[in-house]
Amino acid sequence: MRYFFHIAYQGQHYNGWQKQPGAISVQEVIEKALFKIFKSNIPIVGCGRTDAHVHASQFFFHADIEVKFDFDLLYRLNKTLPQNIAIFDIIEMDGLPHARFDAVQRKYDYFLHTYKDPFLANQSSFYLETEFNLNNMKKAVDLLPKYKDYRAFCTQPNKYEHTICNVMEADLFINAKADRIRFHIASNRFLSKMIRILMGKLIKIGQGELSLDEFENLLISLETPRTLDPAHPTGLYLSKVTYPYLNLEPRTEFLTATQGTDWFSVKV
């Protein structure tokens, strides 16, 4: 029987979702928890591969559990897993739907703050910059849905069959005090470190180190720049994953990183 698991995790202590030798990953921790419960190896397949130290306020993985069980798996799994990984729902699926290949949209949010705050340190990226040019940053963000090929914003473009991404949403938000920024983007797929590279370019635009024309030329020319300068991973969240047959609202409370803050779309 195939099950979909609706989860969230704080990623600062993990080397990303994907299991890999010599580094601790979210996938490895969950598979070890399942082994402890079922006393057998149960491989799991995630909906994507978040970078090291990146969070997920919504994430799905699927697993095929061949043995019948009569206990509360949701309860046992949450008791076994560390506090920074939560399981919200376990959904019995018909057929063999795929957590990664069946996703039709993924949404990410990147949070940035411009003052030192120890309570935001693990939730948002700190950039000591008091005068971001938000107008130009917003104009750059508005360009994103107009283009499809994001080859220039990828660390390893040649490993993909193509670098086309259908960006459906892109927006820039600011809080009332104008000392916190949120970049939101939704697409059918994302390339390696694409969002952090985009955010890094937006930061340079805000600091006056990159012009709008230079930014748009990357989208047009598809040439990988000499320096990619991806933004810090800490502020990045996979925040929503949608399937044709499954569309759940995220269950997380972001503490001060999102909840409790009034976000306003930047107006040009």
PDB file of C-alpha atoms in Angstrom:
ATOM      1  CA  MET A   1       0.000   0.000   0.000  1.00  0.00           C
ATOM      2  CA  ARG A   2       1.355   3.422  -0.922  1.00  0.00           C
ATOM      3  CA  TYR A   3       1.062   6.246   1.576  1.00  0.00           C
ATOM      4  CA  PHE A   4       1.694   9.981   1.223  1.00  0.00           C
ATOM      5  CA  PHE A   5       3.177  11.675   4.282  1.00  0.00           C
ATOM      6  CA  HIS A   6       2.476  15.389   4.800  1.00  0.00           C
ATOM      7  CA  ILE A   7       5.349  16.837   6.833  1.00  0.00           C
ATOM      8  CA  ALA A   8       7.411  19.924   7.688  1.00  0.00           C
ATOM      9  CA  TYR A   9      10.935  20.383   8.971  1.00  0.00           C
ATOM     10  CA  GLN A  10      13.454  22.954  10.104  1.00  0.00           C
ATOM     11  CA  GLY A  11      16.503  22.336   7.988  1.00  0.00           C
ATOM     12  CA  GLN A  12      19.307  24.216   9.706  1.00  0.00           C
ATOM     13  CA  HIS A  13      20.775  21.029  11.211  1.00  0.00           C
ATOM     14  CA  TYR A  14      20.464  18.909   8.051  1.00  0.00           C
ATOM     15  CA  ASN A  15      22.415  18.653   4.841  1.00  0.00           C
ATOM     16  CA  GLY A  16      19.198  18.874   2.835  1.00  0.00           C
ATOM     17  CA  TRP A  17      16.449  16.338   2.236  1.00  0.00           C
ATOM     18  CA  GLN A  18      18.350  13.835   0.096  1.00  0.00           C
ATOM     19  CA  LYS A  19      20.167  10.961   1.774  1.00  0.00           C
ATOM     20  CA  GLN A  20      23.918  11.080   1.107  1.00  0.00           C
ATOM     21  CA  PRO A  21      27.083   9.534   2.560  1.00  0.00           C
ATOM     22  CA  GLY A  22      28.920  11.374   5.289  1.00  0.00           C
ATOM     23  CA  ALA A  23      26.168  13.899   6.074  1.00  0.00           C
ATOM     24  CA  ILE A  24      22.911  13.795   7.998  1.00  0.00           C
ATOM     25  CA  SER A  25      19.750  14.371   5.955  1.00  0.00           C
ATOM     26  CA  VAL A  26      16.031  14.603   6.673  1.00  0.00           C
ATOM     27  CA  GLN A  27      15.368  11.509   4.542  1.00  0.00           C
ATOM     28  CA  GLU A  28      17.870   9.427   6.513  1.00  0.00           C
ATOM     29  CA  VAL A  29      16.394  10.454   9.871  1.00  0.00           C
ATOM     30  CA  ILE A  30      12.858   9.533   8.772  1.00  0.00           C
ATOM     31  CA  GLU A  31      13.919   6.208   7.260  1.00  0.00           C
ATOM     32  CA  LYS A  32      15.697   5.314  10.513  1.00  0.00           C
ATOM     33  CA  ALA A  33      12.539   6.171  12.451  1.00  0.00           C
ATOM     34  CA  LEU A  34      10.452   3.939  10.166  1.00  0.00           C
ATOM     35  CA  PHE A  35      12.971   1.112  10.613  1.00  0.00           C
ATOM     36  CA  LYS A  36      12.721   1.465  14.377  1.00  0.00           C
ATOM     37  CA  ILE A  37       8.936   1.142  14.187  1.00  0.00           C
ATOM     38  CA  PHE A  38       8.582  -1.589  11.543  1.00  0.00           C
ATOM     39  CA  LYS A  39      11.909  -3.422  12.053  1.00  0.00           C
ATOM     40  CA  SER A  40      12.476  -3.398   8.288  1.00  0.00           C
ATOM     41  CA  ASN A  41      13.847  -0.980   5.705  1.00  0.00           C
ATOM     42  CA  ILE A  42      11.175   1.229   4.125  1.00  0.00           C
ATOM     43  CA  PRO A  43      12.623   3.507   1.416  1.00  0.00           C
ATOM     44  CA  ILE A  44      10.900   6.868   1.017  1.00  0.00           C
ATOM     45  CA  VAL A  45      10.712   9.252  -1.967  1.00  0.00           C
ATOM     46  CA  GLY A  46      10.471  13.000  -1.372  1.00  0.00           C
ATOM     47  CA  CYS A  47       8.704  15.647  -3.424  1.00  0.00           C
ATOM     48  CA  GLY A  48      12.005  17.440  -4.061  1.00  0.00           C
ATOM     49  CA  ARG A  49      15.552  18.006  -2.896  1.00  0.00           C
ATOM     50  CA  THR A  50      15.976  20.985  -0.597  1.00  0.00           C
ATOM     51  CA  ASP A  51      19.502  22.358  -0.160  1.00  0.00           C
ATOM     52  CA  ALA A  52      21.499  22.035   3.034  1.00  0.00           C
ATOM     53  CA  HIS A  53      20.006  24.150   5.869  1.00  0.00           C
ATOM     54  CA  VAL A  54      16.860  24.967   3.863  1.00  0.00           C
ATOM     55  CA  HIS A  55      13.490  24.570   5.604  1.00  0.00           C
ATOM     56  CA  ALA A  56      10.195  23.089   4.442  1.00  0.00           C
ATOM     57  CA  SER A  57       6.925  24.334   5.904  1.00  0.00           C
ATOM     58  CA  GLN A  58       5.200  21.834   3.634  1.00  0.00           C
ATOM     59  CA  PHE A  59       6.753  18.703   2.175  1.00  0.00           C
ATOM     60  CA  PHE A  60       5.469  15.344   0.993  1.00  0.00           C
ATOM     61  CA  PHE A  61       7.086  11.963   0.632  1.00  0.00           C
ATOM     62  CA  HIS A  62       5.655   8.604  -0.315  1.00  0.00           C
ATOM     63  CA  ALA A  63       6.399   5.153   1.040  1.00  0.00           C
ATOM     64  CA  ASP A  64       5.217   1.644   0.227  1.00  0.00           C
ATOM     65  CA  ILE A  65       4.389  -0.204   3.436  1.00  0.00           C
ATOM     66  CA  GLU A  66       3.815  -3.871   2.700  1.00  0.00           C
ATOM     67  CA  VAL A  67       3.008  -5.051   6.211  1.00  0.00           C
ATOM     68  CA  LYS A  68      -0.377  -4.430   7.801  1.00  0.00           C
ATOM     69  CA  PHE A  69      -0.326  -2.435  11.020  1.00  0.00           C
ATOM     70  CA  ASP A  70      -3.029  -1.754  13.609  1.00  0.00           C
ATOM     71  CA  PHE A  71      -1.314   0.997  15.606  1.00  0.00           C
ATOM     72  CA  ASP A  72      -1.356   4.780  15.286  1.00  0.00           C
ATOM     73  CA  LEU A  73       1.603   5.310  12.954  1.00  0.00           C
ATOM     74  CA  LEU A  74       1.231   9.091  13.018  1.00  0.00           C
ATOM     75  CA  TYR A  75       1.628   9.108  16.805  1.00  0.00           C
ATOM     76  CA  ARG A  76       4.533   6.667  16.883  1.00  0.00           C
ATOM     77  CA  LEU A  77       6.431   8.376  14.100  1.00  0.00           C
ATOM     78  CA  ASN A  78       6.136  11.817  15.691  1.00  0.00           C
ATOM     79  CA  LYS A  79       7.251  10.387  19.043  1.00  0.00           C
ATOM     80  CA  THR A  80      10.296   8.813  17.372  1.00  0.00           C
ATOM     81  CA  LEU A  81      11.362  11.771  15.223  1.00  0.00           C
ATOM     82  CA  PRO A  82      13.244  14.805  16.588  1.00  0.00           C
ATOM     83  CA  GLN A  83      11.382  18.042  17.319  1.00  0.00           C
ATOM     84  CA  ASN A  84      12.541  19.687  14.086  1.00  0.00           C
ATOM     85  CA  ILE A  85      10.632  17.174  11.908  1.00  0.00           C
ATOM     86  CA  ALA A  86       6.841  16.902  12.156  1.00  0.00           C
ATOM     87  CA  ILE A  87       4.391  14.523  10.464  1.00  0.00           C
ATOM     88  CA  PHE A  88       0.943  16.094  10.000  1.00  0.00           C
ATOM     89  CA  ASP A  89      -0.963  13.571   7.903  1.00  0.00           C
ATOM     90  CA  ILE A  90      -0.506  10.023   6.590  1.00  0.00           C
ATOM     91  CA  ILE A  91      -2.742   9.473   3.584  1.00  0.00           C
ATOM     92  CA  GLU A  92      -3.532   6.092   2.061  1.00  0.00           C
ATOM     93  CA  MET A  93      -3.371   6.452  -1.720  1.00  0.00           C
ATOM     94  CA  ASP A  94      -4.966   4.547  -4.586  1.00  0.00           C
ATOM     95  CA  GLY A  95      -2.562   3.145  -7.154  1.00  0.00           C
ATOM     96  CA  LEU A  96       1.053   4.306  -7.253  1.00  0.00           C
ATOM     97  CA  PRO A  97       1.094   8.125  -7.264  1.00  0.00           C
ATOM     98  CA  HIS A  98       4.584   9.653  -7.101  1.00  0.00           C
ATOM     99  CA  ALA A  99       5.469  12.353  -4.580  1.00  0.00           C
ATOM    100  CA  ARG A 100       8.095  13.934  -6.808  1.00  0.00           C
ATOM    101  CA  PHE A 101       6.991  13.416 -10.402  1.00  0.00           C
ATOM    102  CA  ASP A 102       3.272  14.100  -9.871  1.00  0.00           C
ATOM    103  CA  ALA A 103       3.694  17.543  -8.259  1.00  0.00           C
ATOM    104  CA  VAL A 104       2.319  20.264 -10.541  1.00  0.00           C
ATOM    105  CA  GLN A 105       3.356  23.297  -8.510  1.00  0.00           C
ATOM    106  CA  ARG A 106       5.863  24.133  -5.805  1.00  0.00           C
ATOM    107  CA  LYS A 107       5.961  27.405  -3.892  1.00  0.00           C
ATOM    108  CA  TYR A 108       8.963  28.835  -2.076  1.00  0.00           C
ATOM    109  CA  ASP A 109       9.367  31.822   0.226  1.00  0.00           C
ATOM    110  CA  TYR A 110      12.651  33.487   1.094  1.00  0.00           C
ATOM    111  CA  PHE A 111      12.838  35.630   4.244  1.00  0.00           C
ATOM    112  CA  LEU A 112      15.436  38.319   4.855  1.00  0.00           C
ATOM    113  CA  HIS A 113      15.892  40.727   7.763  1.00  0.00           C
ATOM    114  CA  THR A 114      18.167  43.775   7.923  1.00  0.00           C
ATOM    115  CA  TYR A 115      18.796  44.003  11.665  1.00  0.00           C
ATOM    116  CA  LYS A 116      20.475  41.526  13.970  1.00  0.00           C
ATOM    117  CA  ASP A 117      17.887  39.474  15.849  1.00  0.00           C
ATOM    118  CA  PRO A 118      18.829  36.240  17.643  1.00  0.00           C
ATOM    119  CA  PHE A 119      15.238  34.985  17.435  1.00  0.00           C
ATOM    120  CA  LEU A 120      15.246  35.242  13.642  1.00  0.00           C
ATOM    121  CA  ALA A 121      18.713  33.756  13.196  1.00  0.00           C
ATOM    122  CA  ASN A 122      17.488  30.270  12.251  1.00  0.00           C
ATOM    123  CA  GLN A 123      14.367  31.392  10.389  1.00  0.00           C
ATOM    124  CA  SER A 124      15.455  34.281   8.184  1.00  0.00           C
ATOM    125  CA  SER A 125      18.695  35.435   6.548  1.00  0.00           C
ATOM    126  CA  PHE A 126      20.458  38.445   8.019  1.00  0.00           C
ATOM    127  CA  TYR A 127      21.755  41.086   5.597  1.00  0.00           C
ATOM    128  CA  LEU A 128      22.972  44.310   7.192  1.00  0.00           C
ATOM    129  CA  GLU A 129      21.590  46.701   4.581  1.00  0.00           C
ATOM    130  CA  THR A 130      19.394  49.628   5.556  1.00  0.00           C
ATOM    131  CA  GLU A 131      18.595  51.079   2.132  1.00  0.00           C
ATOM    132  CA  PHE A 132      17.600  48.349  -0.284  1.00  0.00           C
ATOM    133  CA  ASN A 133      16.193  49.757  -3.528  1.00  0.00           C
ATOM    134  CA  LEU A 134      12.895  47.915  -3.203  1.00  0.00           C
ATOM    135  CA  ASN A 135      11.474  49.548  -6.317  1.00  0.00           C
ATOM    136  CA  ASN A 136      14.135  48.009  -8.555  1.00  0.00           C
ATOM    137  CA  MET A 137      13.964  44.679  -6.743  1.00  0.00           C
ATOM    138  CA  LYS A 138      10.204  44.561  -7.354  1.00  0.00           C
ATOM    139  CA  LYS A 139      10.674  45.402 -11.050  1.00  0.00           C
ATOM    140  CA  ALA A 140      13.118  42.509 -11.360  1.00  0.00           C
ATOM    141  CA  VAL A 141      10.698  40.132  -9.627  1.00  0.00           C
ATOM    142  CA  ASP A 142       7.922  41.196 -12.009  1.00  0.00           C
ATOM    143  CA  LEU A 143      10.081  40.082 -14.943  1.00  0.00           C
ATOM    144  CA  LEU A 144      10.264  36.464 -13.806  1.00  0.00           C
ATOM    145  CA  PRO A 145       6.871  35.125 -15.031  1.00  0.00           C
ATOM    146  CA  LYS A 146       7.593  36.662 -18.462  1.00  0.00           C
ATOM    147  CA  TYR A 147      10.500  34.286 -19.096  1.00  0.00           C
ATOM    148  CA  LYS A 148      10.674  30.507 -19.218  1.00  0.00           C
ATOM    149  CA  ASP A 149      14.337  29.478 -19.475  1.00  0.00           C
ATOM    150  CA  TYR A 150      16.314  29.825 -16.237  1.00  0.00           C
ATOM    151  CA  ARG A 151      19.598  28.364 -17.405  1.00  0.00           C
ATOM    152  CA  ALA A 152      21.518  31.413 -16.136  1.00  0.00           C
ATOM    153  CA  PHE A 153      20.245  30.807 -12.595  1.00  0.00           C
ATOM    154  CA  CYS A 154      21.434  27.258 -12.041  1.00  0.00           C
ATOM    155  CA  THR A 155      24.675  25.762 -10.718  1.00  0.00           C
ATOM    156  CA  GLN A 156      24.596  22.692 -12.991  1.00  0.00           C
ATOM    157  CA  PRO A 157      22.408  23.432 -16.039  1.00  0.00           C
ATOM    158  CA  ASN A 158      23.961  20.647 -18.146  1.00  0.00           C
ATOM    159  CA  LYS A 159      22.662  17.912 -15.855  1.00  0.00           C
ATOM    160  CA  TYR A 160      19.080  18.683 -16.918  1.00  0.00           C
ATOM    161  CA  GLU A 161      17.360  17.727 -20.163  1.00  0.00           C
ATOM    162  CA  HIS A 162      16.155  21.328 -20.278  1.00  0.00           C
ATOM    163  CA  THR A 163      16.085  24.385 -18.025  1.00  0.00           C
ATOM    164  CA  ILE A 164      12.536  25.542 -18.737  1.00  0.00           C
ATOM    165  CA  CYS A 165      10.513  26.528 -15.667  1.00  0.00           C
ATOM    166  CA  ASN A 166       6.923  27.717 -15.769  1.00  0.00           C
ATOM    167  CA  VAL A 167       7.035  30.477 -13.145  1.00  0.00           C
ATOM    168  CA  MET A 168       3.389  31.097 -12.255  1.00  0.00           C
ATOM    169  CA  GLU A 169       3.784  33.558  -9.377  1.00  0.00           C
ATOM    170  CA  ALA A 170       6.503  35.957  -8.251  1.00  0.00           C
ATOM    171  CA  ASP A 171       6.169  38.758  -5.737  1.00  0.00           C
ATOM    172  CA  LEU A 172       8.150  40.817  -3.249  1.00  0.00           C
ATOM    173  CA  PHE A 173       6.765  41.685   0.169  1.00  0.00           C
ATOM    174  CA  ILE A 174       7.895  44.069   2.901  1.00  0.00           C
ATOM    175  CA  ASN A 175       6.817  44.484   6.513  1.00  0.00           C
ATOM    176  CA  ALA A 176       5.474  47.718   8.000  1.00  0.00           C
ATOM    177  CA  LYS A 177       8.876  48.756   9.370  1.00  0.00           C
ATOM    178  CA  ALA A 178      10.565  47.995   6.033  1.00  0.00           C
ATOM    179  CA  ASP A 179      13.286  45.964   7.775  1.00  0.00           C
ATOM    180  CA  ARG A 180      12.138  42.519   6.615  1.00  0.00           C
ATOM    181  CA  ILE A 181      11.667  41.274   3.056  1.00  0.00           C
ATOM    182  CA  ARG A 182       9.914  38.181   1.672  1.00  0.00           C
ATOM    183  CA  PHE A 183      10.440  36.906  -1.875  1.00  0.00           C
ATOM    184  CA  HIS A 184       7.716  34.537  -3.070  1.00  0.00           C
ATOM    185  CA  ILE A 185       7.877  32.356  -6.175  1.00  0.00           C
ATOM    186  CA  ALA A 186       5.809  29.484  -7.575  1.00  0.00           C
ATOM    187  CA  SER A 187       6.670  27.211 -10.498  1.00  0.00           C
ATOM    188  CA  ASN A 188       6.105  23.725 -11.826  1.00  0.00           C
ATOM    189  CA  ARG A 189       9.804  22.978 -11.191  1.00  0.00           C
ATOM    190  CA  PHE A 190      13.019  24.560  -9.968  1.00  0.00           C
ATOM    191  CA  LEU A 191      16.657  24.051 -10.899  1.00  0.00           C
ATOM    192  CA  SER A 192      19.637  23.486  -8.635  1.00  0.00           C
ATOM    193  CA  LYS A 193      19.949  26.465  -6.231  1.00  0.00           C
ATOM    194  CA  MET A 194      17.777  28.506  -8.614  1.00  0.00           C
ATOM    195  CA  ILE A 195      15.845  30.420  -5.946  1.00  0.00           C
ATOM    196  CA  ARG A 196      18.925  31.255  -3.871  1.00  0.00           C
ATOM    197  CA  ILE A 197      20.717  32.464  -7.022  1.00  0.00           C
ATOM    198  CA  LEU A 198      17.705  34.594  -7.984  1.00  0.00           C
ATOM    199  CA  MET A 199      17.576  36.001  -4.464  1.00  0.00           C
ATOM    200  CA  GLY A 200      21.298  36.726  -4.563  1.00  0.00           C
ATOM    201  CA  LYS A 201      20.777  38.758  -7.751  1.00  0.00           C
ATOM    202  CA  LEU A 202      17.809  40.579  -6.223  1.00  0.00           C
ATOM    203  CA  ILE A 203      19.966  41.537  -3.238  1.00  0.00           C
ATOM    204  CA  LYS A 204      22.617  42.928  -5.584  1.00  0.00           C
ATOM    205  CA  ILE A 205      19.932  44.905  -7.417  1.00  0.00           C
ATOM    206  CA  GLY A 206      18.711  46.276  -4.098  1.00  0.00           C
ATOM    207  CA  GLN A 207      22.266  47.269  -3.183  1.00  0.00           C
ATOM    208  CA  GLY A 208      22.849  48.960  -6.545  1.00  0.00           C
ATOM    209  CA  GLU A 209      25.503  46.439  -7.642  1.00  0.00           C
ATOM    210  CA  LEU A 210      23.427  44.989 -10.508  1.00  0.00           C
ATOM    211  CA  SER A 211      21.157  46.881 -12.889  1.00  0.00           C
ATOM    212  CA  LEU A 212      17.731  45.821 -14.083  1.00  0.00           C
ATOM    213  CA  ASP A 213      19.048  45.617 -17.646  1.00  0.00           C
ATOM    214  CA  GLU A 214      21.888  43.325 -16.562  1.00  0.00           C
ATOM    215  CA  PHE A 215      19.428  41.127 -14.686  1.00  0.00           C
ATOM    216  CA  GLU A 216      17.043  40.875 -17.626  1.00  0.00           C
ATOM    217  CA  ASN A 217      19.937  40.152 -19.972  1.00  0.00           C
ATOM    218  CA  LEU A 218      20.633  36.993 -17.935  1.00  0.00           C
ATOM    219  CA  LEU A 219      17.065  35.876 -18.618  1.00  0.00           C
ATOM    220  CA  ILE A 220      17.445  36.660 -22.319  1.00  0.00           C
ATOM    221  CA  SER A 221      20.994  35.501 -23.059  1.00  0.00           C
ATOM    222  CA  LEU A 222      20.852  32.351 -20.878  1.00  0.00           C
ATOM    223  CA  GLU A 223      24.569  32.768 -20.203  1.00  0.00           C
ATOM    224  CA  THR A 224      25.731  31.643 -16.784  1.00  0.00           C
ATOM    225  CA  PRO A 225      27.322  34.655 -15.028  1.00  0.00           C
ATOM    226  CA  ARG A 226      30.903  34.416 -13.809  1.00  0.00           C
ATOM    227  CA  THR A 227      29.691  34.617 -10.220  1.00  0.00           C
ATOM    228  CA  LEU A 228      26.368  33.189  -9.091  1.00  0.00           C
ATOM    229  CA  ASP A 229      26.452  34.447  -5.468  1.00  0.00           C
ATOM    230  CA  PRO A 230      23.491  32.471  -4.101  1.00  0.00           C
ATOM    231  CA  ALA A 231      21.789  33.970  -1.054  1.00  0.00           C
ATOM    232  CA  HIS A 232      22.216  32.291   2.329  1.00  0.00           C
ATOM    233  CA  PRO A 233      20.173  29.073   2.680  1.00  0.00           C
ATOM    234  CA  THR A 234      18.697  29.890   6.091  1.00  0.00           C
ATOM    235  CA  GLY A 235      15.849  32.090   4.877  1.00  0.00           C
ATOM    236  CA  LEU A 236      14.522  29.702   2.230  1.00  0.00           C
ATOM    237  CA  TYR A 237      11.368  27.625   2.758  1.00  0.00           C
ATOM    238  CA  LEU A 238       9.597  25.160   0.523  1.00  0.00           C
ATOM    239  CA  SER A 239       6.151  26.395   1.519  1.00  0.00           C
ATOM    240  CA  LYS A 240       3.543  24.623  -0.645  1.00  0.00           C
ATOM    241  CA  VAL A 241       3.378  21.540  -2.892  1.00  0.00           C
ATOM    242  CA  THR A 242       0.314  20.846  -5.018  1.00  0.00           C
ATOM    243  CA  TYR A 243      -0.807  17.682  -6.816  1.00  0.00           C
ATOM    244  CA  PRO A 244      -3.717  17.142  -9.219  1.00  0.00           C
ATOM    245  CA  TYR A 245      -5.269  14.864  -6.605  1.00  0.00           C
ATOM    246  CA  LEU A 246      -3.981  16.459  -3.379  1.00  0.00           C
ATOM    247  CA  ASN A 247      -4.000  20.120  -2.334  1.00  0.00           C
ATOM    248  CA  LEU A 248      -3.531  20.553   1.405  1.00  0.00           C
ATOM    249  CA  GLU A 249      -2.936  23.796   3.249  1.00  0.00           C
ATOM    250  CA  PRO A 250       0.347  23.976   5.210  1.00  0.00           C
ATOM    251  CA  ARG A 251      -0.015  23.220   8.916  1.00  0.00           C
ATOM    252  CA  THR A 252       2.999  25.067  10.273  1.00  0.00           C
ATOM    253  CA  GLU A 253       3.164  28.202  12.374  1.00  0.00           C
ATOM    254  CA  PHE A 254       6.242  30.149  11.383  1.00  0.00           C
ATOM    255  CA  LEU A 255       6.609  31.975  14.695  1.00  0.00           C
ATOM    256  CA  THR A 256       7.893  35.476  14.048  1.00  0.00           C
ATOM    257  CA  ALA A 257       9.316  34.631  10.634  1.00  0.00           C
ATOM    258  CA  THR A 258       5.861  34.768   9.045  1.00  0.00           C
ATOM    259  CA  GLN A 259       2.972  34.712  11.469  1.00  0.00           C
ATOM    260  CA  GLY A 260       2.554  37.931  13.428  1.00  0.00           C
ATOM    261  CA  THR A 261       4.001  40.005  10.644  1.00  0.00           C
ATOM    262  CA  ASP A 262       1.873  42.054   8.260  1.00  0.00           C
ATOM    263  CA  TRP A 263       3.396  41.649   4.823  1.00  0.00           C
ATOM    264  CA  PHE A 264       2.666  44.162   2.076  1.00  0.00           C
ATOM    265  CA  SER A 265       3.404  43.641  -1.598  1.00  0.00           C
ATOM    266  CA  VAL A 266       5.973  46.176  -2.768  1.00  0.00           C
ATOM    267  CA  LYS A 267       4.367  48.707  -5.091  1.00  0.00           C
ATOM    268  CA  VAL A 268       6.274  50.093  -8.073  1.00  0.00           C
TER     269      VAL A 268
END
